[in-house]
Amino acid sequence: MPARIQPVILCGGSGTRLWPTSRTSLPKQFVPLLGPHSTFQQTLLRLQGPLFARPIVVANRDHRCLVEKQAAAIDAGVTLLLEPERRDSGPAILAACTLVAREDPEAVVLVLPSDHIVTEPRAFRRAVASALPAARAGRLVTFGIEADHASTEYGWIRPGTRVEARCHAVHTFAEKPDAARAATYLSDRWLWNSGNFLMRADTLCAEYAAFDPDTAAAAALAVEAAADEGGALALDAEGFAGTHKTSLDFAVMEKTSRAAVARMRCGWSDVGNWNALWAISERDDLGNVSRGAAELFDTEGCFVSSDGMVTSLVGVRDLVVVAEKDAILVADRSRCGDVRKMVEILRSKGRPQAEWHASSHRPWGSYRVLEASDGFQVKRITVAPGGRLSLQKHRHRAEHWVVVRGCARVTVDDTVADYRERASTSSSRSAPSTASRIPATTMSN
């Protein structure tokens, strides 16, 4: 039986065009954009079955707990490869292929972004299987999506001569075009560049070394000096810093003679902005998408999502309204590509909402700051089953804990006690304290 395909899932994106739902602290790949699962979880679910080996997930340390929690929630085992910093897709893919090639140089690697949506997973798996002969023969296969409109949001690929039963050589890679050029590409049956790849690990490493030997050497050093961190493999920071920050397309695919493209039609979207999400979502008779606590009257073609706050639209057309607990976006649906510019404005003004959600995720659970001012801070803390906060000592504040739901085991100094709902306890300044045990929601100030 042929060796199984080795998936590599890239989790490094930030998804600023889906702000305020997607932010640095909780990027779009970890958000359930379409259905109950996040796009990262959907990617893992697409890789179930005998065709695929245990996925390697490339992520940064800040998102480790999100990767582990979301994988565990769907019973998906993963191998976690931690980047010390984001260096774009090229070094991330190269490091993963270098790691794979140490065990099996001829292993076929399937590289997938974690923030794409595929509504027809069976068609996706068929397309991958059909491209296997080309990849095993040494081709670097990229998957081209059969275009249904003249998009200016994607790069395009012009297929060349046939090289395998299901693959063509790549004649041309083109960056995101203007509207007129996109119409020409559509008419000439060019394909959208999906950013999904299938290739042998050793082939990718060899081609990278040919076009960027410095990055290839640095990535090899980062893998060779990688350290185990509680079950995850952390790339060496000094070695990884020596790689050039660039995409795989620019580093290798646009230069190599081995590039091939396989057609794919599987209900694919990179969900690049709110308008793209509106386009693939189920809409009512007036073309509206409504989620959460939203009410609409005499409204057409709108996308509205509310995380708790009652959000009402009256007599408007073609708007995106996204209400989070600490930030609200209102945008013309045709201008969703400019949301990224607004995020940059917020960053320049030092607005924490540009990067951070009110809720922060930790390995033991999460917390949300409810209110803060001079001299006090109120948090809602949710502890997951088996979770335990780290033992902390605060020199400048005392704490008061109230158990709102469940049961908490609280340690203050050397005293350990269990507290049920409505019970409370306190810790003085400099007193070590922690909480743990069964799912509990607590508040501290």
Tab-separated table of C-alpha atoms in Angstrom:
chain	number	residue	atom	x	y	z
A	1	MET	CA	0.000	0.000	0.000
A	2	PRO	CA	1.459	3.438	-0.944
A	3	ALA	CA	2.475	5.711	1.914
A	4	ARG	CA	-0.198	8.101	3.064
A	5	ILE	CA	-0.112	11.799	2.238
A	6	GLN	CA	1.427	13.976	4.954
A	7	PRO	CA	-0.787	17.048	5.521
A	8	VAL	CA	0.809	20.306	6.672
A	9	ILE	CA	-1.650	22.920	7.934
A	10	LEU	CA	-0.553	26.552	8.125
A	11	CYS	CA	-2.034	28.463	11.072
A	12	GLY	CA	-0.033	31.682	10.905
A	13	GLY	CA	-2.490	34.162	9.365
A	14	SER	CA	-4.207	37.022	11.192
A	15	GLY	CA	-7.234	37.691	8.941
A	16	THR	CA	-7.485	41.447	9.512
A	17	ARG	CA	-10.115	41.885	6.782
A	18	LEU	CA	-12.574	39.993	8.998
A	19	TRP	CA	-12.106	42.410	11.900
A	20	PRO	CA	-13.570	42.785	14.529
A	21	THR	CA	-14.323	39.044	14.759
A	22	SER	CA	-10.830	38.084	13.604
A	23	ARG	CA	-7.915	39.681	15.472
A	24	THR	CA	-4.338	38.819	16.332
A	25	SER	CA	-5.435	37.200	19.589
A	26	LEU	CA	-8.131	35.109	17.846
A	27	PRO	CA	-7.561	35.027	14.062
A	28	LYS	CA	-10.178	33.868	11.602
A	29	GLN	CA	-8.933	30.264	11.345
A	30	PHE	CA	-10.097	29.690	14.923
A	31	VAL	CA	-13.522	31.301	14.431
A	32	PRO	CA	-16.657	29.346	13.339
A	33	LEU	CA	-17.413	31.386	10.218
A	34	LEU	CA	-19.684	28.861	8.499
A	35	GLY	CA	-21.261	26.187	10.687
A	36	PRO	CA	-20.347	25.030	14.194
A	37	HIS	CA	-16.652	24.405	13.519
A	38	SER	CA	-13.828	26.855	12.925
A	39	THR	CA	-12.102	26.780	9.533
A	40	PHE	CA	-9.108	25.135	11.244
A	41	GLN	CA	-11.366	22.371	12.543
A	42	GLN	CA	-13.016	22.031	9.132
A	43	THR	CA	-9.563	21.604	7.604
A	44	LEU	CA	-8.770	18.809	10.070
A	45	LEU	CA	-12.096	17.107	9.369
A	46	ARG	CA	-11.370	17.208	5.615
A	47	LEU	CA	-8.237	15.179	6.271
A	48	GLN	CA	-9.915	12.222	7.937
A	49	GLY	CA	-9.628	8.836	6.258
A	50	PRO	CA	-6.976	6.394	5.035
A	51	LEU	CA	-5.508	8.763	2.424
A	52	PHE	CA	-3.915	11.045	5.028
A	53	ALA	CA	-1.380	10.716	7.849
A	54	ARG	CA	-1.523	12.631	11.137
A	55	PRO	CA	-1.401	16.345	10.215
A	56	ILE	CA	1.496	18.621	11.073
A	57	VAL	CA	0.197	22.017	12.208
A	58	VAL	CA	2.535	25.006	11.896
A	59	ALA	CA	1.545	27.743	14.356
A	60	ASN	CA	3.061	30.340	16.654
A	61	ARG	CA	3.285	29.961	20.415
A	62	ASP	CA	0.519	32.479	21.084
A	63	HIS	CA	-1.997	30.216	19.356
A	64	ARG	CA	-0.779	26.883	20.713
A	65	CYS	CA	-3.602	26.500	23.223
A	66	LEU	CA	-6.195	27.314	20.527
A	67	VAL	CA	-4.750	24.662	18.206
A	68	GLU	CA	-4.674	22.036	20.941
A	69	LYS	CA	-8.138	22.837	22.297
A	70	GLN	CA	-9.848	22.918	18.918
A	71	ALA	CA	-8.138	19.742	17.698
A	72	ALA	CA	-9.082	17.921	20.907
A	73	ALA	CA	-12.690	19.108	20.606
A	74	ILE	CA	-13.097	17.081	17.394
A	75	ASP	CA	-10.815	14.195	18.487
A	76	ALA	CA	-8.182	15.049	15.884
A	77	GLY	CA	-4.579	14.188	16.667
A	78	VAL	CA	-1.968	16.646	15.382
A	79	THR	CA	1.780	17.167	15.473
A	80	LEU	CA	2.474	20.764	16.457
A	81	LEU	CA	5.409	22.655	14.923
A	82	LEU	CA	5.903	26.042	16.606
A	83	GLU	CA	7.301	29.052	14.756
A	84	PRO	CA	9.307	31.525	16.866
A	85	GLU	CA	8.004	34.301	14.594
A	86	ARG	CA	5.949	34.667	11.428
A	87	ARG	CA	8.091	34.540	8.283
A	88	ASP	CA	5.297	34.070	5.698
A	89	SER	CA	4.382	30.792	4.023
A	90	GLY	CA	7.735	29.995	2.390
A	91	PRO	CA	9.848	29.307	5.505
A	92	ALA	CA	6.910	27.664	7.303
A	93	ILE	CA	6.359	25.167	4.480
A	94	LEU	CA	10.093	24.611	4.021
A	95	ALA	CA	10.603	23.864	7.726
A	96	ALA	CA	7.739	21.363	7.717
A	97	CYS	CA	9.039	19.644	4.568
A	98	THR	CA	12.553	19.547	6.037
A	99	LEU	CA	11.144	17.827	9.115
A	100	VAL	CA	9.187	15.319	7.010
A	101	ALA	CA	12.151	14.607	4.717
A	102	ARG	CA	14.287	13.553	7.689
A	103	GLU	CA	11.968	10.564	8.169
A	104	ASP	CA	10.929	9.910	4.562
A	105	PRO	CA	12.438	12.052	1.768
A	106	GLU	CA	9.918	10.782	-0.787
A	107	ALA	CA	6.881	11.495	1.397
A	108	VAL	CA	4.183	13.476	-0.401
A	109	VAL	CA	3.168	16.587	1.520
A	110	LEU	CA	-0.198	18.344	1.191
A	111	VAL	CA	0.035	21.995	2.283
A	112	LEU	CA	-3.227	23.663	3.297
A	113	PRO	CA	-3.989	27.078	4.780
A	114	SER	CA	-6.142	26.695	7.884
A	115	ASP	CA	-8.506	29.567	7.058
A	116	HIS	CA	-10.128	28.348	3.831
A	117	ILE	CA	-13.606	26.877	3.444
A	118	VAL	CA	-14.408	23.840	1.275
A	119	THR	CA	-18.096	22.969	1.045
A	120	GLU	CA	-17.540	19.767	-0.976
A	121	PRO	CA	-14.874	17.755	0.906
A	122	ARG	CA	-15.333	14.624	-1.219
A	123	ALA	CA	-14.547	16.582	-4.368
A	124	PHE	CA	-11.530	18.031	-2.576
A	125	ARG	CA	-10.208	14.565	-1.693
A	126	ARG	CA	-10.767	13.340	-5.266
A	127	ALA	CA	-8.768	16.267	-6.635
A	128	VAL	CA	-5.908	15.570	-4.223
A	129	ALA	CA	-5.847	11.868	-5.118
A	130	SER	CA	-5.848	12.657	-8.838
A	131	ALA	CA	-2.801	14.922	-8.437
A	132	LEU	CA	-0.766	12.285	-6.580
A	133	PRO	CA	0.970	10.771	-9.649
A	134	ALA	CA	2.322	14.171	-10.676
A	135	ALA	CA	3.564	14.928	-7.162
A	136	ARG	CA	5.231	11.527	-6.826
A	137	ALA	CA	6.922	12.118	-10.182
A	138	GLY	CA	8.590	15.252	-8.804
A	139	ARG	CA	6.125	17.980	-9.736
A	140	LEU	CA	5.285	20.808	-7.334
A	141	VAL	CA	1.525	20.797	-7.749
A	142	THR	CA	-0.642	23.776	-6.898
A	143	PHE	CA	-4.413	23.501	-7.017
A	144	GLY	CA	-6.230	25.888	-9.321
A	145	ILE	CA	-9.873	26.664	-8.639
A	146	GLU	CA	-12.210	26.751	-11.624
A	147	ALA	CA	-13.303	30.390	-11.618
A	148	ASP	CA	-16.992	31.330	-11.755
A	149	HIS	CA	-16.475	35.110	-11.875
A	150	ALA	CA	-13.792	37.654	-12.714
A	151	SER	CA	-12.344	38.063	-9.239
A	152	THR	CA	-9.846	40.802	-8.446
A	153	GLU	CA	-9.255	39.283	-4.984
A	154	TYR	CA	-7.231	36.224	-6.085
A	155	GLY	CA	-4.057	35.501	-7.964
A	156	TRP	CA	-4.591	33.598	-11.232
A	157	ILE	CA	-2.825	30.701	-12.980
A	158	ARG	CA	-2.665	30.028	-16.705
A	159	PRO	CA	-2.352	26.271	-17.333
A	160	GLY	CA	0.171	25.125	-19.923
A	161	THR	CA	0.773	21.741	-21.538
A	162	ARG	CA	-0.488	18.549	-19.925
A	163	VAL	CA	2.189	16.745	-17.878
A	164	GLU	CA	0.073	14.061	-16.200
A	165	ALA	CA	-3.466	12.767	-16.625
A	166	ARG	CA	-4.903	15.425	-14.303
A	167	CYS	CA	-2.173	18.075	-14.235
A	168	HIS	CA	-0.785	20.755	-16.520
A	169	ALA	CA	2.477	22.627	-16.340
A	170	VAL	CA	2.069	26.174	-15.077
A	171	HIS	CA	2.420	28.602	-17.967
A	172	THR	CA	1.931	31.821	-15.967
A	173	PHE	CA	1.368	32.993	-12.407
A	174	ALA	CA	-0.422	36.355	-12.206
A	175	GLU	CA	-0.933	38.599	-9.193
A	176	LYS	CA	-4.363	39.995	-8.275
A	177	PRO	CA	-5.548	41.774	-11.464
A	178	ASP	CA	-7.730	44.787	-12.148
A	179	ALA	CA	-11.311	44.173	-13.303
A	180	ALA	CA	-10.559	44.267	-17.041
A	181	ARG	CA	-7.668	41.840	-16.812
A	182	ALA	CA	-9.666	39.533	-14.525
A	183	ALA	CA	-12.420	39.399	-17.156
A	184	THR	CA	-9.830	38.351	-19.745
A	185	TYR	CA	-8.455	35.643	-17.453
A	186	LEU	CA	-11.971	34.307	-16.888
A	187	SER	CA	-12.690	34.250	-20.624
A	188	ASP	CA	-9.415	32.422	-21.290
A	189	ARG	CA	-10.200	29.824	-18.586
A	190	TRP	CA	-7.396	30.709	-16.234
A	191	LEU	CA	-7.683	29.346	-12.689
A	192	TRP	CA	-7.708	30.988	-9.281
A	193	ASN	CA	-4.560	30.343	-7.248
A	194	SER	CA	-5.792	28.573	-4.091
A	195	GLY	CA	-2.503	28.485	-2.176
A	196	ASN	CA	-2.864	24.696	-1.647
A	197	PHE	CA	0.086	22.516	-2.670
A	198	LEU	CA	0.986	18.849	-3.144
A	199	MET	CA	4.620	17.777	-3.563
A	200	ARG	CA	7.340	15.458	-2.375
A	201	ALA	CA	9.193	16.775	0.651
A	202	ASP	CA	12.627	16.248	-0.902
A	203	THR	CA	11.607	17.957	-4.152
A	204	LEU	CA	10.464	21.089	-2.348
A	205	CYS	CA	13.631	21.186	-0.235
A	206	ALA	CA	15.859	20.784	-3.301
A	207	GLU	CA	14.066	23.481	-5.293
A	208	TYR	CA	14.143	25.882	-2.354
A	209	ALA	CA	17.880	25.281	-1.971
A	210	ALA	CA	18.383	26.019	-5.673
A	211	PHE	CA	16.605	29.391	-5.557
A	212	ASP	CA	17.298	30.517	-1.974
A	213	PRO	CA	20.167	28.518	-0.457
A	214	ASP	CA	20.461	30.828	2.560
A	215	THR	CA	16.868	30.205	3.602
A	216	ALA	CA	17.200	26.474	2.963
A	217	ALA	CA	20.267	26.312	5.212
A	218	ALA	CA	18.611	28.422	7.920
A	219	ALA	CA	15.465	26.278	7.895
A	220	ALA	CA	17.559	23.119	8.155
A	221	LEU	CA	19.324	24.618	11.180
A	222	ALA	CA	15.985	25.611	12.754
A	223	VAL	CA	14.728	22.035	12.418
A	224	GLU	CA	17.993	20.417	13.507
A	225	ALA	CA	18.134	22.544	16.678
A	226	ALA	CA	14.399	22.357	17.395
A	227	ALA	CA	13.416	21.590	20.982
A	228	ASP	CA	10.581	19.594	22.475
A	229	GLU	CA	8.191	21.833	24.421
A	230	GLY	CA	5.681	19.648	26.189
A	231	GLY	CA	4.863	17.540	23.150
A	232	ALA	CA	5.240	20.305	20.563
A	233	LEU	CA	8.374	20.816	18.472
A	234	ALA	CA	9.651	24.408	18.694
A	235	LEU	CA	11.831	25.574	15.808
A	236	ASP	CA	15.129	27.144	16.833
A	237	ALA	CA	14.642	30.919	16.936
A	238	GLU	CA	18.128	31.880	15.742
A	239	GLY	CA	18.016	29.499	12.807
A	240	PHE	CA	14.504	30.472	11.757
A	241	ALA	CA	15.376	34.180	11.910
A	242	GLY	CA	17.895	33.531	9.129
A	243	THR	CA	15.158	32.631	6.633
A	244	HIS	CA	13.893	35.206	4.147
A	245	LYS	CA	10.338	36.338	4.842
A	246	THR	CA	8.448	35.481	1.665
A	247	SER	CA	5.667	33.361	0.196
A	248	LEU	CA	6.249	29.958	-1.372
A	249	ASP	CA	4.890	31.266	-4.680
A	250	PHE	CA	7.516	34.010	-4.849
A	251	ALA	CA	10.372	31.933	-3.414
A	252	VAL	CA	9.916	28.812	-5.551
A	253	MET	CA	6.712	28.315	-7.540
A	254	GLU	CA	7.161	31.290	-9.892
A	255	LYS	CA	10.768	30.246	-10.642
A	256	THR	CA	10.794	26.459	-10.840
A	257	SER	CA	10.318	24.385	-13.993
A	258	ARG	CA	8.580	21.737	-11.884
A	259	ALA	CA	5.423	23.767	-11.163
A	260	ALA	CA	2.174	22.079	-12.174
A	261	VAL	CA	-1.475	22.917	-11.621
A	262	ALA	CA	-4.381	20.564	-10.946
A	263	ARG	CA	-7.946	21.754	-11.431
A	264	MET	CA	-10.170	21.702	-8.376
A	265	ARG	CA	-13.883	22.360	-8.045
A	266	CYS	CA	-14.916	21.795	-4.446
A	267	GLY	CA	-16.860	24.826	-3.205
A	268	TRP	CA	-13.650	26.615	-2.223
A	269	SER	CA	-13.350	30.077	-0.709
A	270	ASP	CA	-10.518	31.763	1.137
A	271	VAL	CA	-13.146	33.891	2.951
A	272	GLY	CA	-10.963	36.912	2.332
A	273	ASN	CA	-13.437	39.490	3.646
A	274	TRP	CA	-16.993	39.940	4.933
A	275	ASN	CA	-18.429	40.161	1.428
A	276	ALA	CA	-16.887	36.783	0.582
A	277	LEU	CA	-18.500	35.287	3.682
A	278	TRP	CA	-21.846	36.856	2.724
A	279	ALA	CA	-21.529	35.278	-0.748
A	280	ILE	CA	-21.129	31.706	0.558
A	281	SER	CA	-23.636	31.984	3.428
A	282	GLU	CA	-27.300	31.024	3.330
A	283	ARG	CA	-29.363	34.165	2.674
A	284	ASP	CA	-33.024	35.032	3.155
A	285	ASP	CA	-35.393	36.091	0.357
A	286	LEU	CA	-34.043	39.643	0.495
A	287	GLY	CA	-30.417	38.545	0.317
A	288	ASN	CA	-29.652	39.087	3.993
A	289	VAL	CA	-27.412	37.031	6.279
A	290	SER	CA	-28.367	37.430	9.929
A	291	ARG	CA	-26.531	35.892	12.893
A	292	GLY	CA	-26.889	36.257	16.626
A	293	ALA	CA	-29.009	38.957	18.253
A	294	ALA	CA	-29.924	40.756	15.026
A	295	GLU	CA	-33.260	42.126	13.797
A	296	LEU	CA	-33.918	43.439	10.285
A	297	PHE	CA	-36.724	45.563	8.800
A	298	ASP	CA	-36.969	46.742	5.187
A	299	THR	CA	-33.360	45.700	4.682
A	300	GLU	CA	-31.753	44.046	1.651
A	301	GLY	CA	-28.410	42.460	0.816
A	302	CYS	CA	-26.909	42.923	4.277
A	303	PHE	CA	-24.642	40.821	6.463
A	304	VAL	CA	-25.241	41.365	10.171
A	305	SER	CA	-23.659	39.462	13.052
A	306	SER	CA	-23.988	40.276	16.738
A	307	ASP	CA	-22.167	38.691	19.657
A	308	GLY	CA	-24.840	39.394	22.260
A	309	MET	CA	-25.725	43.048	21.640
A	310	VAL	CA	-29.186	43.485	20.055
A	311	THR	CA	-28.396	44.950	16.630
A	312	SER	CA	-31.239	46.349	14.497
A	313	LEU	CA	-31.118	47.433	10.851
A	314	VAL	CA	-33.885	49.525	9.260
A	315	GLY	CA	-34.186	50.589	5.624
A	316	VAL	CA	-30.589	49.949	4.563
A	317	ARG	CA	-28.994	48.113	1.644
A	318	ASP	CA	-25.776	46.189	1.073
A	319	LEU	CA	-24.141	46.806	4.439
A	320	VAL	CA	-21.946	44.711	6.702
A	321	VAL	CA	-22.618	45.217	10.409
A	322	VAL	CA	-20.564	43.170	12.888
A	323	ALA	CA	-21.059	43.856	16.591
A	324	GLU	CA	-18.620	42.338	19.073
A	325	LYS	CA	-18.674	43.076	22.791
A	326	ASP	CA	-15.968	45.722	22.504
A	327	ALA	CA	-16.048	46.849	18.865
A	328	ILE	CA	-18.541	47.432	16.030
A	329	LEU	CA	-17.916	47.493	12.280
A	330	VAL	CA	-20.279	49.151	9.790
A	331	ALA	CA	-19.139	48.966	6.156
A	332	ASP	CA	-20.472	49.115	2.628
A	333	ARG	CA	-20.397	45.525	1.385
A	334	SER	CA	-18.511	46.613	-1.735
A	335	ARG	CA	-15.768	48.175	0.416
A	336	CYS	CA	-15.005	45.188	2.644
A	337	GLY	CA	-11.485	44.978	1.264
A	338	ASP	CA	-10.766	48.275	3.023
A	339	VAL	CA	-11.446	46.906	6.513
A	340	ARG	CA	-7.728	46.136	6.714
A	341	LYS	CA	-7.020	49.868	6.306
A	342	MET	CA	-9.315	50.656	9.224
A	343	VAL	CA	-7.437	48.151	11.377
A	344	GLU	CA	-4.206	49.984	10.530
A	345	ILE	CA	-5.810	53.273	11.595
A	346	LEU	CA	-6.867	51.724	14.899
A	347	ARG	CA	-3.351	50.387	15.451
A	348	SER	CA	-1.808	53.778	14.718
A	349	LYS	CA	-4.024	55.303	17.405
A	350	GLY	CA	-3.090	52.673	19.957
A	351	ARG	CA	-6.544	51.088	20.103
A	352	PRO	CA	-6.138	47.671	21.778
A	353	GLN	CA	-9.303	46.465	19.986
A	354	ALA	CA	-7.275	46.370	16.765
A	355	GLU	CA	-5.341	43.354	18.064
A	356	TRP	CA	-7.009	41.948	21.153
A	357	HIS	CA	-10.415	40.584	22.022
A	358	ALA	CA	-12.015	41.338	25.368
A	359	SER	CA	-11.662	37.582	26.011
A	360	SER	CA	-8.237	35.963	26.277
A	361	HIS	CA	-7.673	32.223	25.850
A	362	ARG	CA	-5.312	30.254	28.058
A	363	PRO	CA	-4.440	26.533	28.326
A	364	TRP	CA	-6.665	26.283	31.423
A	365	GLY	CA	-9.656	28.146	29.925
A	366	SER	CA	-10.305	31.836	29.278
A	367	TYR	CA	-11.028	35.160	30.914
A	368	ARG	CA	-12.832	38.367	29.985
A	369	VAL	CA	-12.239	41.783	31.523
A	370	LEU	CA	-15.687	43.119	32.458
A	371	GLU	CA	-14.568	46.467	33.839
A	372	ALA	CA	-11.319	48.146	34.799
A	373	SER	CA	-10.370	51.521	36.211
A	374	ASP	CA	-7.982	53.080	38.706
A	375	GLY	CA	-7.649	50.769	41.679
A	376	PHE	CA	-9.755	47.835	40.500
A	377	GLN	CA	-10.376	45.283	37.754
A	378	VAL	CA	-13.260	42.821	37.395
A	379	LYS	CA	-12.758	39.621	35.381
A	380	ARG	CA	-14.975	36.701	34.441
A	381	ILE	CA	-12.790	33.588	34.508
A	382	THR	CA	-13.869	30.279	32.951
A	383	VAL	CA	-11.846	27.227	33.980
A	384	ALA	CA	-12.106	24.192	31.692
A	385	PRO	CA	-12.504	20.636	33.077
A	386	GLY	CA	-9.194	19.683	34.646
A	387	GLY	CA	-7.858	23.200	34.145
A	388	ARG	CA	-5.659	24.880	36.726
A	389	LEU	CA	-4.544	28.491	36.862
A	390	SER	CA	-0.857	29.027	37.484
A	391	LEU	CA	0.137	29.794	41.061
A	392	GLN	CA	0.581	33.562	41.225
A	393	LYS	CA	1.716	36.133	43.772
A	394	HIS	CA	0.628	39.761	43.318
A	395	ARG	CA	2.570	42.445	45.176
A	396	HIS	CA	0.283	45.349	44.318
A	397	ARG	CA	-3.211	43.929	44.582
A	398	ALA	CA	-5.439	41.754	46.703
A	399	GLU	CA	-8.006	39.450	45.089
A	400	HIS	CA	-11.546	38.433	45.905
A	401	TRP	CA	-13.011	35.346	44.216
A	402	VAL	CA	-16.717	34.537	43.811
A	403	VAL	CA	-17.802	31.169	42.388
A	404	VAL	CA	-20.674	31.901	40.010
A	405	ARG	CA	-21.162	28.406	38.595
A	406	GLY	CA	-19.706	24.954	39.258
A	407	CYS	CA	-17.144	24.146	41.933
A	408	ALA	CA	-13.640	25.544	42.340
A	409	ARG	CA	-10.682	24.354	44.379
A	410	VAL	CA	-8.807	27.431	45.573
A	411	THR	CA	-5.343	27.568	47.082
A	412	VAL	CA	-4.303	30.635	49.117
A	413	ASP	CA	-0.902	30.412	50.779
A	414	ASP	CA	-0.884	26.826	52.142
A	415	THR	CA	-4.661	26.566	52.545
A	416	VAL	CA	-6.640	24.496	50.035
A	417	ALA	CA	-10.445	24.592	50.059
A	418	ASP	CA	-13.355	23.784	47.750
A	419	TYR	CA	-16.017	26.400	47.037
A	420	ARG	CA	-19.436	25.898	45.485
A	421	GLU	CA	-21.721	28.386	43.762
A	422	ARG	CA	-22.166	31.734	45.563
A	423	ALA	CA	-19.259	31.049	47.910
A	424	SER	CA	-16.315	33.430	47.985
A	425	THR	CA	-12.797	33.789	49.315
A	426	SER	CA	-10.028	36.369	49.303
A	427	SER	CA	-6.265	36.557	49.052
A	428	SER	CA	-4.092	39.374	50.358
A	429	ARG	CA	-1.203	41.027	48.587
A	430	SER	CA	1.828	38.767	48.135
A	431	ALA	CA	-0.234	35.658	49.007
A	432	PRO	CA	0.246	32.903	46.388
A	433	SER	CA	-3.130	31.829	44.977
A	434	THR	CA	-4.614	29.602	42.293
A	435	ALA	CA	-7.910	27.948	41.304
A	436	SER	CA	-8.654	24.640	39.613
A	437	ARG	CA	-10.918	21.584	39.367
A	438	ILE	CA	-14.231	21.052	37.523
A	439	PRO	CA	-15.662	23.602	35.033
A	440	ALA	CA	-16.159	26.777	37.013
A	441	THR	CA	-16.982	30.367	36.177
A	442	THR	CA	-15.495	32.777	38.661
A	443	MET	CA	-15.105	36.502	39.032
A	444	SER	CA	-12.158	38.225	40.647
A	445	ASN	CA	-11.298	41.810	41.340
